[in-house]
Amino acid sequence: MKNKFIKIFAPLSALILTSCGTKTYDAKDYILEMNWKDNFRILQLNDLHIGNKDDQQLQFDFVDQTINDANADLIVLDGDVFTFADRVTAKRVFKWMDSHKIPWTVTWGNHDEQCYFSIDWVTGYLNDLNDSDDSYCIFKDIQDDDVMGNANFAINLMKDGHVKEQLIVMDSNRYNYGKYKDYDSYVGYDAFHDDQVEWYEKIVKYTTAQNGGTVVPSLAFFHIPFPEYDTAYSLYLEGSSEVELVHAQSPLTGEGVACPMINTHMFEKMVELGSTNGTFVAHDHKNNWAVKYKGITLSYGVNSTDRVYMDKNLLGGQVIEVKDDGSFELTQILKSFDSYKEFY
């Protein structure tokens, strides 16, 4: 399976099971590689919320329809993969993902800590899958580093020894319990921490230097939208010319943006560095829209199962097709769970 994609830069210290370390690593230690393909297709799956008490096979078979239609080169599970799952369920989900024989990766959402395992355990398990010849998993969590979160890494899409596109996977974290900087009285969704903003800048600048000073186009995947999603949402509703609608399968008024009150200016750093031209989130199950704001496409994916809450007519996945020039197109694969269950 190694001939389908390349897995490198896996220091042994990444296997140490600590969630908040103090060691600083080089940018290259966070970078994995895959081979570039023309019109590279990424399938974004959101909010599976698989738990012990679910009819798991029913959910797997439903999502399989989306995977089969997508013809993807990479699948991204964009957070809230689990809710009230144990290790057996987690391993079953990962085995199911491997059964498609398509490279896949994961980032975490706010519900992934509401399980009968620790985030450290599951990231350690995925580290092992990444290093295994028997898995299609592409994942990296350096567990003793000094960067907040449990899934901060990049996947470089390589062609002829050069980076054609960079996919940046980041942990948007889970909840803030009144312990972060000036927000000591705020309890709610957490945000990117300052060290993650610094990490992002380090990754982009390292890749730019490796590319002879030319900025490499990138896409970023994380679960909880940062506050600029809400800013762009409000500006669009006001009819502002600052925001361009890319698509909207659901009205932008259908559900608001559940973002943190904390703003550590990750979006501003993306605008400043000029690398990332698209961000892809989940979290708000009924949102399936994308707008362009300050040169960056801010996109929701598609809720992929009928778990927790949903719009039953807006289930499936989103395909991001990356072109040779770094531009990309978005396509939604929509399924009806009610009609599917009638024939199950």
Tab-separated table of C-alpha atoms in Angstrom, residues 1 7 56 95 124 133 188 191 196 204 240 255 257 270 298 307 341:
chain	number	residue	atom	x	y	z
A	1	MET	CA	0.000	0.000	0.000
A	7	LYS	CA	4.226	8.332	4.876
A	56	GLN	CA	-23.342	1.006	13.027
A	95	LYS	CA	-11.360	-0.808	9.898
A	124	GLY	CA	-1.876	7.117	19.457
A	133	ASP	CA	1.642	-1.114	5.878
A	188	GLY	CA	-18.154	27.571	25.513
A	191	ALA	CA	-10.670	28.212	19.653
A	196	GLN	CA	-1.402	26.888	16.877
A	204	VAL	CA	3.491	27.748	5.644
A	240	SER	CA	-22.324	43.444	1.647
A	255	GLU	CA	-28.865	27.841	10.910
A	257	VAL	CA	-22.738	29.904	12.984
A	270	MET	CA	-4.156	33.087	6.686
A	298	LEU	CA	-15.089	29.673	3.935
A	307	ARG	CA	-27.103	11.294	14.030
A	341	LYS	CA	-33.978	3.168	5.370
